Amino acid sequence: NFATTTPGTGCVSKVCSTPGHIGVDNANSAYITGEFTGSMTFEKASGKIVLKEKGKRDLYIAKLDKSGKFVWAVSFGGAEGESARGLAVHRKTGVVYVTATFRSKATIVDTSGKTHTVTPQGTQTENLLFKLDTNGKVLWIHKVAGYGRFGHVAVDSAGDPYIVGYFWRTFSLGT
């Protein structure tokens, strides 16, 4: 059991942070998402992780160990605002699934240092499903174009994600 705060919760000098979702694996590590503007500093046992906003508002994904210490944190952002919509953790493996929305070309640099970029097909808000391993490395990103929004995500014992949301007109499932 532990209590911790996300850095910058609320707004101070144009730096805002909003917590979003939480999931836990079998090792009692917690995974969280949220949005921020400006920058966020996550205090680790061995240093700091500083995330800097790339546009109007970015989302973050972070892991805390069972004692509440931050292990890793990554951000996803572009020129327009991005939003975390849901998070699920496969309890046995610690694989993390995150649903999100974005409006402009956006990137995430995972914990291995690899940059992943997604570009929307049109001008409306589009949806993403991220899959990250327990160490914060992006395994894949699937993009959904069209009119609608992803909501929450859940994962079954086999590691398959399930998403709820809505759409109107048409949408396209793709990579």
Tab-separated table of C-alpha atoms in Angstrom:
chain	number	residue	atom	x	y	z
A	1	ASN	CA	0.000	0.000	0.000
A	2	PHE	CA	1.190	3.481	-0.839
A	3	ALA	CA	0.019	6.986	-1.649
A	4	THR	CA	1.724	9.211	-4.163
A	5	THR	CA	0.964	12.282	-6.239
A	6	THR	CA	1.490	12.945	-9.898
A	7	PRO	CA	3.733	15.942	-10.404
A	8	GLY	CA	1.991	19.190	-11.251
A	9	THR	CA	-1.577	18.101	-10.403
A	10	GLY	CA	-3.765	21.152	-11.002
A	11	CYS	CA	-2.459	24.305	-12.708
A	12	VAL	CA	0.483	26.460	-11.632
A	13	SER	CA	2.108	29.019	-13.959
A	14	LYS	CA	0.543	27.525	-17.138
A	15	VAL	CA	1.596	23.997	-16.145
A	16	CYS	CA	-1.421	21.751	-15.711
A	17	SER	CA	-1.757	18.049	-14.994
A	18	THR	CA	-4.867	15.904	-14.910
A	19	PRO	CA	-4.718	12.294	-13.705
A	20	GLY	CA	-6.726	9.854	-15.772
A	21	HIS	CA	-6.673	6.079	-15.382
A	22	ILE	CA	-4.933	3.421	-13.302
A	23	GLY	CA	-4.239	-0.310	-13.587
A	24	VAL	CA	-2.244	-2.814	-11.518
A	25	ASP	CA	-0.284	-5.964	-12.446
A	26	ASN	CA	0.417	-9.109	-10.385
A	27	ALA	CA	3.677	-7.584	-9.057
A	28	ASN	CA	1.547	-4.744	-7.583
A	29	SER	CA	3.083	-2.214	-9.951
A	30	ALA	CA	0.670	0.587	-10.867
A	31	TYR	CA	0.334	2.097	-14.339
A	32	ILE	CA	-1.266	5.524	-14.775
A	33	THR	CA	-2.286	7.862	-17.570
A	34	GLY	CA	-3.295	11.490	-17.697
A	35	GLU	CA	-2.769	14.737	-19.573
A	36	PHE	CA	-0.455	17.673	-18.975
A	37	THR	CA	0.660	21.035	-20.328
A	38	GLY	CA	4.085	22.589	-19.865
A	39	SER	CA	6.343	19.928	-18.371
A	40	MET	CA	6.177	17.204	-15.719
A	41	THR	CA	9.016	15.835	-13.607
A	42	PHE	CA	8.708	12.297	-12.256
A	43	GLU	CA	11.048	11.550	-9.339
A	44	LYS	CA	12.627	8.099	-9.643
A	45	ALA	CA	14.730	6.262	-7.061
A	46	SER	CA	17.735	6.964	-9.302
A	47	GLY	CA	17.084	10.368	-10.875
A	48	LYS	CA	14.299	12.182	-12.681
A	49	ILE	CA	12.217	11.823	-15.818
A	50	VAL	CA	11.179	15.130	-17.392
A	51	LEU	CA	8.391	15.134	-19.970
A	52	LYS	CA	7.884	18.295	-22.043
A	53	GLU	CA	4.690	19.197	-23.843
A	54	LYS	CA	4.930	19.137	-27.651
A	55	GLY	CA	1.751	21.137	-28.336
A	56	LYS	CA	-1.462	22.213	-26.644
A	57	ARG	CA	-1.825	19.218	-24.288
A	58	ASP	CA	-0.034	15.849	-24.217
A	59	LEU	CA	-0.802	12.582	-22.515
A	60	TYR	CA	1.509	10.627	-20.250
A	61	ILE	CA	1.799	6.965	-19.334
A	62	ALA	CA	3.833	6.034	-16.249
A	63	LYS	CA	4.704	2.998	-14.123
A	64	LEU	CA	5.161	2.970	-10.356
A	65	ASP	CA	6.660	0.048	-8.431
A	66	LYS	CA	4.891	-1.588	-5.486
A	67	SER	CA	6.367	0.977	-3.077
A	68	GLY	CA	5.016	3.897	-5.136
A	69	LYS	CA	8.280	4.983	-6.786
A	70	PHE	CA	8.152	5.975	-10.452
A	71	VAL	CA	9.929	3.453	-12.698
A	72	TRP	CA	9.344	5.031	-16.121
A	73	ALA	CA	7.183	7.635	-17.848
A	74	VAL	CA	6.576	8.483	-21.504
A	75	SER	CA	4.473	11.114	-23.258
A	76	PHE	CA	2.525	11.252	-26.516
A	77	GLY	CA	1.896	14.563	-28.201
A	78	GLY	CA	1.751	16.809	-31.229
A	79	ALA	CA	0.629	20.327	-32.158
A	80	GLU	CA	-2.984	19.728	-31.077
A	81	GLY	CA	-4.316	18.300	-27.819
A	82	GLU	CA	-4.076	14.563	-27.128
A	83	SER	CA	-6.182	12.765	-24.553
A	84	ALA	CA	-5.892	9.449	-22.709
A	85	ARG	CA	-9.285	7.708	-22.826
A	86	GLY	CA	-8.593	4.409	-21.043
A	87	LEU	CA	-5.939	2.067	-19.646
A	88	ALA	CA	-5.852	-1.670	-19.002
A	89	VAL	CA	-3.031	-3.879	-17.718
A	90	HIS	CA	-2.588	-7.591	-18.356
A	91	ARG	CA	-2.073	-8.636	-14.751
A	92	LYS	CA	0.273	-11.548	-15.465
A	93	THR	CA	2.622	-9.893	-18.001
A	94	GLY	CA	2.322	-6.191	-17.161
A	95	VAL	CA	1.540	-5.383	-20.806
A	96	VAL	CA	-0.263	-2.029	-20.934
A	97	TYR	CA	-3.035	-0.999	-23.344
A	98	VAL	CA	-3.992	2.681	-23.629
A	99	THR	CA	-6.768	4.235	-25.709
A	100	ALA	CA	-6.228	7.830	-26.769
A	101	THR	CA	-7.391	10.562	-29.130
A	102	PHE	CA	-5.298	12.898	-31.276
A	103	ARG	CA	-5.848	15.548	-34.005
A	104	SER	CA	-2.416	16.221	-35.510
A	105	LYS	CA	0.814	14.386	-36.311
A	106	ALA	CA	2.045	13.163	-32.929
A	107	THR	CA	4.924	11.156	-31.489
A	108	ILE	CA	5.825	8.980	-28.539
A	109	VAL	CA	9.431	8.170	-27.640
A	110	ASP	CA	9.359	4.909	-25.703
A	111	THR	CA	11.752	3.840	-22.964
A	112	SER	CA	14.044	2.136	-25.500
A	113	GLY	CA	14.539	5.532	-27.198
A	114	LYS	CA	12.570	4.624	-30.329
A	115	THR	CA	10.296	7.323	-31.793
A	116	HIS	CA	6.858	6.275	-33.047
A	117	THR	CA	4.878	8.765	-35.162
A	118	VAL	CA	1.207	8.712	-36.134
A	119	THR	CA	-0.508	11.005	-38.629
A	120	PRO	CA	-4.268	11.552	-38.822
A	121	GLN	CA	-6.055	10.918	-42.118
A	122	GLY	CA	-8.288	13.965	-41.861
A	123	THR	CA	-9.022	16.969	-39.700
A	124	GLN	CA	-11.281	15.354	-37.106
A	125	THR	CA	-10.097	13.786	-33.873
A	126	GLU	CA	-8.923	10.204	-34.388
A	127	ASN	CA	-8.400	7.277	-32.022
A	128	LEU	CA	-5.416	5.126	-31.074
A	129	LEU	CA	-4.757	1.951	-29.170
A	130	PHE	CA	-1.221	1.669	-27.752
A	131	LYS	CA	0.356	-1.558	-26.551
A	132	LEU	CA	3.432	-1.158	-24.330
A	133	ASP	CA	5.424	-3.822	-22.541
A	134	THR	CA	5.995	-3.701	-18.776
A	135	ASN	CA	9.218	-1.717	-19.378
A	136	GLY	CA	7.529	1.086	-21.369
A	137	LYS	CA	8.574	-0.051	-24.839
A	138	VAL	CA	5.899	0.469	-27.520
A	139	LEU	CA	4.992	-2.901	-29.055
A	140	TRP	CA	2.480	-1.456	-31.528
A	141	ILE	CA	0.066	1.399	-32.164
A	142	HIS	CA	-3.225	0.913	-34.027
A	143	LYS	CA	-5.019	3.948	-35.429
A	144	VAL	CA	-8.749	4.235	-36.133
A	145	ALA	CA	-9.895	6.954	-38.523
A	146	GLY	CA	-13.434	8.233	-38.723
A	147	TYR	CA	-16.154	9.783	-36.647
A	148	GLY	CA	-16.264	8.458	-33.099
A	149	ARG	CA	-14.404	8.047	-29.833
A	150	PHE	CA	-12.744	5.188	-28.030
A	151	GLY	CA	-13.602	4.933	-24.377
A	152	HIS	CA	-12.411	2.451	-21.823
A	153	VAL	CA	-10.283	-0.592	-22.592
A	154	ALA	CA	-10.145	-3.945	-20.802
A	155	VAL	CA	-7.862	-6.941	-21.312
A	156	ASP	CA	-8.724	-10.614	-20.865
A	157	SER	CA	-6.552	-13.357	-19.365
A	158	ALA	CA	-5.169	-14.192	-22.835
A	159	GLY	CA	-3.955	-10.603	-23.279
A	160	ASP	CA	-6.592	-9.555	-25.844
A	161	PRO	CA	-7.855	-5.965	-25.525
A	162	TYR	CA	-11.551	-4.981	-25.673
A	163	ILE	CA	-12.590	-1.389	-26.333
A	164	VAL	CA	-15.882	0.415	-25.817
A	165	GLY	CA	-16.772	3.630	-27.548
A	166	TYR	CA	-19.071	5.021	-30.184
A	167	PHE	CA	-19.038	6.038	-33.825
A	168	TRP	CA	-21.292	7.617	-36.407
A	169	ARG	CA	-21.115	7.626	-40.192
A	170	THR	CA	-18.031	5.541	-40.949
A	171	PHE	CA	-14.760	4.593	-39.352
A	172	SER	CA	-11.803	2.555	-40.470
A	173	LEU	CA	-9.845	0.074	-38.376
A	174	GLY	CA	-6.202	-0.039	-39.410
A	175	THR	CA	-2.591	0.178	-38.324
